[in-house]
């Protein structure tokens, strides 16, 4: 085995250890199946159905406070309830009958939901010929989506129901109960309904007697379409009434495929409504002013317009998710791209990026080699951005309140990064050789794998910081569809990799780099310094997360790893085979010890209660209750969110926030400072960030005594803070 292969294997072990420590705490955070936010149960209209008849079964769903379930068509964001039946005989089931839903709009998403207890009715067709007393043990696997206004949890459960063949008696209580259940369903009236397409909207004409009243408030008339992918759910609907007919104007999505029939539910008033099955026909709108049925749940009454010909889409609020018009996606992509590009100059990124600068400084390599190296580096950056984005989406879908840079809230991941950066520093200092980071000192050892892993590590350490454009882009990405969200995360990676792509593919830019020479060996040693500083910073972060006792364990792991790699370096210089063995053994010991590293602060006799009160006396801890109380008292607020692993946050604190001049200015103006520490994660902070359409930090807010909250720039100055409130 060659020295090169030996070194690759040693580095591969180290990288796999970091990956394992990244995955381990995340896998432990999966949601328990028993922790349901909507509790289901079956209720049978009769427990003794007669053979050869139908029996109605209700699936009762009881959402916890603040949670909701979804109608058959969830709208912009939602999922139909799935029932997988297991029957002892050939029992047939009808389609699920859903009660009339409510509409809910959050962050531009229109959903069709149930915020209270609701019952789904299913008719079971019992086979004929079964003798009286035959047991019918019925079981079903239930899959549904439970959501709050900030997160969703796919939930599953098994429920059972035992029936016996009998005479089909229904008790008086059950009869009244199921009558109430059926009253919540839309009526099947058989009223004639027609539809026609006019430009980017559908016109529905429905028979409706002139003598029947309508409730045109926000909780009144609304059409809930059954077909997904046809209508713009978040846009306003328009209502006209003439004689014995209703006319509804429904905006379409862009490039929507129009079905042969439009089906759905028209809610009329007091939760009542009827099923609609509209066929194509010729329709002419009456020349009247329509009533606009607003899609915003924040408005109390419907409104009228004086321009019936005005395009409905012009009045539609901005929407995201399945019904957005594409502009929001392009804006998010542009923001992510610019944010990734700016990351290259952020203070938390520079130490890693400086590594690749040495490799790209070579001008004697073939043109093809430059392009391949730049492409491999870019692939590493993009793959990590996609991986982190996918993990973030999965955890939010699982109901966990996490945001961007969530990985650094796990001490095991910080420990892995600390060891990696320390070992890279030792590599640059000449303790041992890793082709991935030799900085061009030995071009023959450079490889596409080295470029790829460099890009991956650069992105992994860079992404915890959010710069201009990036925060808003990621906030939007979290409410787009999964595919569109991943496109935004890929755009972030492309922006970050762009400078290296330009150097690799544009020779005139590459010619601006310094020519290679003996100075590169010295520069390589100098660049070890920022890597050691990065390792110390990660160690400082780790100390705040798990305490000094845990930090001693982390330094022990660094010592073991460095000893093994130093031994490997000695064998490399002597040209010995299997030079990777000392490093492999050291890494194995490090993995074992690292698995026992605490995930929380360790209490000791001298410090029985580890506290995280790092704020100055004039700074109060953040809570939404504190914000509401202080704003009620008409006090201006400066709110900032940071974490020990965010270098941009710490620079802003030292250079602008934690300054005597800033404190004095705040005291004079009566500005109260609230600090949210996100180092170890905090669900309340994560929810508040989501409300601000942000998924990462830093975030700085100014809340005047009277007026709306202001989002401040992510790079602060003392002058900017001192001028707040003027």
Tab-separated table of C-alpha atoms in Angstrom, residues 306-497:
chain	number	residue	atom	x	y	z
A	306	UNK	CA	-65.908	49.077	-7.636
A	307	UNK	CA	-64.016	47.433	-10.498
A	308	UNK	CA	-65.448	44.017	-11.344
A	309	UNK	CA	-63.119	43.618	-14.316
A	310	UNK	CA	-59.998	44.015	-12.192
A	311	UNK	CA	-57.764	40.953	-12.238
A	312	UNK	CA	-58.305	38.907	-9.106
A	313	UNK	CA	-54.643	38.009	-8.897
A	314	UNK	CA	-53.729	41.638	-8.325
A	315	UNK	CA	-55.453	41.595	-4.956
A	316	UNK	CA	-54.089	38.232	-3.887
A	317	UNK	CA	-51.617	38.373	-1.020
A	318	UNK	CA	-48.167	36.920	-1.593
A	319	UNK	CA	-48.176	33.178	-1.184
A	320	UNK	CA	-45.613	30.474	-0.771
A	321	UNK	CA	-45.654	26.728	-0.803
A	322	UNK	CA	-47.566	24.780	-3.420
A	323	UNK	CA	-49.425	27.806	-4.729
A	324	UNK	CA	-46.760	30.448	-5.174
A	325	UNK	CA	-46.209	32.055	-8.554
A	326	UNK	CA	-42.490	31.386	-8.931
A	327	UNK	CA	-41.245	34.897	-8.146
A	328	UNK	CA	-40.715	34.067	-4.492
A	329	UNK	CA	-38.591	31.062	-5.434
A	330	UNK	CA	-36.388	33.155	-7.715
A	331	UNK	CA	-35.987	35.808	-5.032
A	332	UNK	CA	-35.020	33.138	-2.509
A	333	UNK	CA	-32.529	31.635	-4.968
A	334	UNK	CA	-30.980	35.048	-5.617
A	335	UNK	CA	-30.765	35.783	-1.891
A	336	UNK	CA	-29.181	32.411	-1.148
A	337	UNK	CA	-26.666	32.854	-3.964
A	338	UNK	CA	-25.638	36.328	-2.793
A	339	UNK	CA	-25.595	35.161	0.829
A	340	UNK	CA	-23.286	32.272	-0.060
A	341	UNK	CA	-21.016	34.602	-1.990
A	342	UNK	CA	-20.778	37.003	0.958
A	343	UNK	CA	-20.003	34.074	3.289
A	344	UNK	CA	-16.546	33.964	1.721
A	345	UNK	CA	-15.593	37.154	3.561
A	346	UNK	CA	-17.370	36.471	6.836
A	347	UNK	CA	-15.034	36.089	9.842
A	348	UNK	CA	-16.268	32.581	10.626
A	349	UNK	CA	-15.332	31.350	7.144
A	350	UNK	CA	-11.939	32.827	6.343
A	351	UNK	CA	-9.738	30.320	8.243
A	352	UNK	CA	-11.034	27.415	6.164
A	353	UNK	CA	-11.078	29.273	2.851
A	354	UNK	CA	-7.455	30.273	3.282
A	355	UNK	CA	-6.486	26.593	2.961
A	356	UNK	CA	-7.624	26.288	-0.620
A	357	UNK	CA	-5.976	29.565	-1.642
A	358	UNK	CA	-2.562	27.897	-1.524
A	359	UNK	CA	-3.683	25.078	-3.794
A	360	UNK	CA	-5.252	27.465	-6.302
A	361	UNK	CA	-2.073	29.562	-6.367
A	362	UNK	CA	-0.333	26.944	-8.502
A	363	UNK	CA	0.035	28.232	-12.062
A	364	UNK	CA	2.109	25.405	-13.520
A	365	UNK	CA	-0.657	22.783	-13.331
A	366	UNK	CA	-2.584	21.861	-16.515
A	367	UNK	CA	-5.736	23.834	-17.256
A	368	UNK	CA	-7.825	20.685	-16.917
A	369	UNK	CA	-6.444	20.060	-13.422
A	370	UNK	CA	-7.515	23.538	-12.272
A	371	UNK	CA	-11.033	23.027	-13.569
A	372	UNK	CA	-11.398	19.583	-12.035
A	373	UNK	CA	-10.106	20.815	-8.689
A	374	UNK	CA	-12.474	23.794	-8.657
A	375	UNK	CA	-15.378	21.527	-9.654
A	376	UNK	CA	-14.578	18.990	-6.924
A	377	UNK	CA	-14.304	21.741	-4.305
A	378	UNK	CA	-17.647	23.181	-5.447
A	379	UNK	CA	-19.274	19.736	-5.331
A	380	UNK	CA	-18.167	19.366	-1.703
A	381	UNK	CA	-19.625	22.756	-0.788
A	382	UNK	CA	-22.933	22.131	-2.551
A	383	UNK	CA	-23.359	18.595	-1.192
A	384	UNK	CA	-22.905	19.764	2.415
A	385	UNK	CA	-25.352	22.663	1.923
A	386	UNK	CA	-27.902	20.238	0.456
A	387	UNK	CA	-27.279	17.729	3.247
A	388	UNK	CA	-27.702	20.291	6.003
A	389	UNK	CA	-30.782	21.706	4.284
A	390	UNK	CA	-32.354	18.257	3.914
A	391	UNK	CA	-31.628	17.431	7.571
A	392	UNK	CA	-33.160	20.741	8.647
A	393	UNK	CA	-36.331	20.073	6.623
A	394	UNK	CA	-36.639	16.528	7.992
A	395	UNK	CA	-36.339	17.647	11.587
A	396	UNK	CA	-38.825	20.475	11.163
A	397	UNK	CA	-41.201	18.005	9.481
A	398	UNK	CA	-40.723	15.802	12.547
A	399	UNK	CA	-41.940	18.582	14.820
A	400	UNK	CA	-38.547	19.712	16.149
A	401	UNK	CA	-37.996	23.448	16.571
A	402	UNK	CA	-34.637	23.731	14.849
A	403	UNK	CA	-33.155	26.371	12.606
A	404	UNK	CA	-30.159	26.975	10.422
A	405	UNK	CA	-26.839	25.989	12.063
A	406	UNK	CA	-28.724	23.524	14.248
A	407	UNK	CA	-25.772	21.116	13.959
A	408	UNK	CA	-23.611	23.240	16.261
A	409	UNK	CA	-26.193	22.923	19.016
A	410	UNK	CA	-24.958	19.342	19.516
A	411	UNK	CA	-21.724	19.138	21.561
A	412	UNK	CA	-20.629	15.964	19.755
A	413	UNK	CA	-20.573	17.832	16.449
A	414	UNK	CA	-18.663	20.762	17.935
A	415	UNK	CA	-16.172	18.258	19.364
A	416	UNK	CA	-15.716	16.623	15.946
A	417	UNK	CA	-15.112	20.003	14.310
A	418	UNK	CA	-12.695	20.988	17.073
A	419	UNK	CA	-10.587	17.852	16.487
A	420	UNK	CA	-10.741	18.261	12.700
A	421	UNK	CA	-9.610	21.882	12.704
A	422	UNK	CA	-6.854	21.141	15.230
A	423	UNK	CA	-5.586	18.236	13.105
A	424	UNK	CA	-5.681	20.376	9.957
A	425	UNK	CA	-3.646	22.971	11.842
A	426	UNK	CA	-1.047	20.308	12.743
A	427	UNK	CA	-1.022	19.208	9.103
A	428	UNK	CA	-0.289	22.734	7.904
A	429	UNK	CA	2.397	23.075	10.565
A	430	UNK	CA	4.127	20.036	9.042
A	431	UNK	CA	3.440	17.432	11.731
A	432	UNK	CA	2.105	14.986	9.112
A	433	UNK	CA	0.859	15.034	5.518
A	434	UNK	CA	-2.700	15.043	4.269
A	435	UNK	CA	-3.005	15.503	0.495
A	436	UNK	CA	-6.354	17.186	0.979
A	437	UNK	CA	-4.719	20.153	2.719
A	438	UNK	CA	-1.115	20.268	1.574
A	439	UNK	CA	-1.684	23.717	0.193
A	440	UNK	CA	0.037	23.017	-3.070
A	441	UNK	CA	3.361	22.192	-1.447
A	442	UNK	CA	3.306	18.776	-3.118
A	443	UNK	CA	1.079	18.949	-6.255
A	444	UNK	CA	1.402	15.232	-6.932
A	445	UNK	CA	-0.479	14.537	-3.726
A	446	UNK	CA	-3.343	16.870	-4.551
A	447	UNK	CA	-6.507	15.023	-5.541
A	448	UNK	CA	-10.126	15.482	-6.408
A	449	UNK	CA	-10.964	13.799	-3.112
A	450	UNK	CA	-8.861	16.371	-1.303
A	451	UNK	CA	-10.610	19.246	-3.071
A	452	UNK	CA	-14.025	17.728	-2.379
A	453	UNK	CA	-13.369	17.211	1.334
A	454	UNK	CA	-11.913	20.706	1.643
A	455	UNK	CA	-15.096	22.166	0.161
A	456	UNK	CA	-17.254	19.987	2.393
A	457	UNK	CA	-15.402	21.053	5.530
A	458	UNK	CA	-15.443	24.711	4.473
A	459	UNK	CA	-19.229	24.629	4.020
A	460	UNK	CA	-19.810	22.716	7.244
A	461	UNK	CA	-17.971	25.308	9.324
A	462	UNK	CA	-19.144	28.294	7.262
A	463	UNK	CA	-22.884	27.723	7.276
A	464	UNK	CA	-23.513	28.500	10.988
A	465	UNK	CA	-23.116	32.185	10.169
A	466	UNK	CA	-25.831	33.974	8.237
A	467	UNK	CA	-24.917	37.068	6.316
A	468	UNK	CA	-26.917	39.623	4.354
A	469	UNK	CA	-29.538	38.146	1.976
A	470	UNK	CA	-28.930	34.647	3.339
A	471	UNK	CA	-31.155	34.829	6.432
A	472	UNK	CA	-34.246	35.952	4.537
A	473	UNK	CA	-33.609	33.421	1.745
A	474	UNK	CA	-33.407	30.483	4.146
A	475	UNK	CA	-36.456	31.729	6.025
A	476	UNK	CA	-38.423	31.624	2.757
A	477	UNK	CA	-36.930	28.226	1.863
A	478	UNK	CA	-38.474	26.705	4.979
A	479	UNK	CA	-42.007	27.427	3.754
A	480	UNK	CA	-41.472	26.342	0.135
A	481	UNK	CA	-41.981	22.811	-1.102
A	482	UNK	CA	-39.135	20.378	-0.270
A	483	UNK	CA	-37.756	20.372	-3.843
A	484	UNK	CA	-37.795	24.161	-4.025
A	485	UNK	CA	-36.232	24.412	-0.569
A	486	UNK	CA	-33.359	22.173	-1.649
A	487	UNK	CA	-32.897	24.369	-4.736
A	488	UNK	CA	-32.407	27.338	-2.413
A	489	UNK	CA	-29.845	25.443	-0.306
A	490	UNK	CA	-28.024	24.440	-3.490
A	491	UNK	CA	-27.999	28.108	-4.521
A	492	UNK	CA	-26.305	28.916	-1.224
A	493	UNK	CA	-23.573	26.383	-1.999
A	494	UNK	CA	-23.109	27.663	-5.548
A	495	UNK	CA	-22.691	31.219	-4.264
A	496	UNK	CA	-20.098	30.116	-1.736
A	497	UNK	CA	-18.168	28.092	-4.340
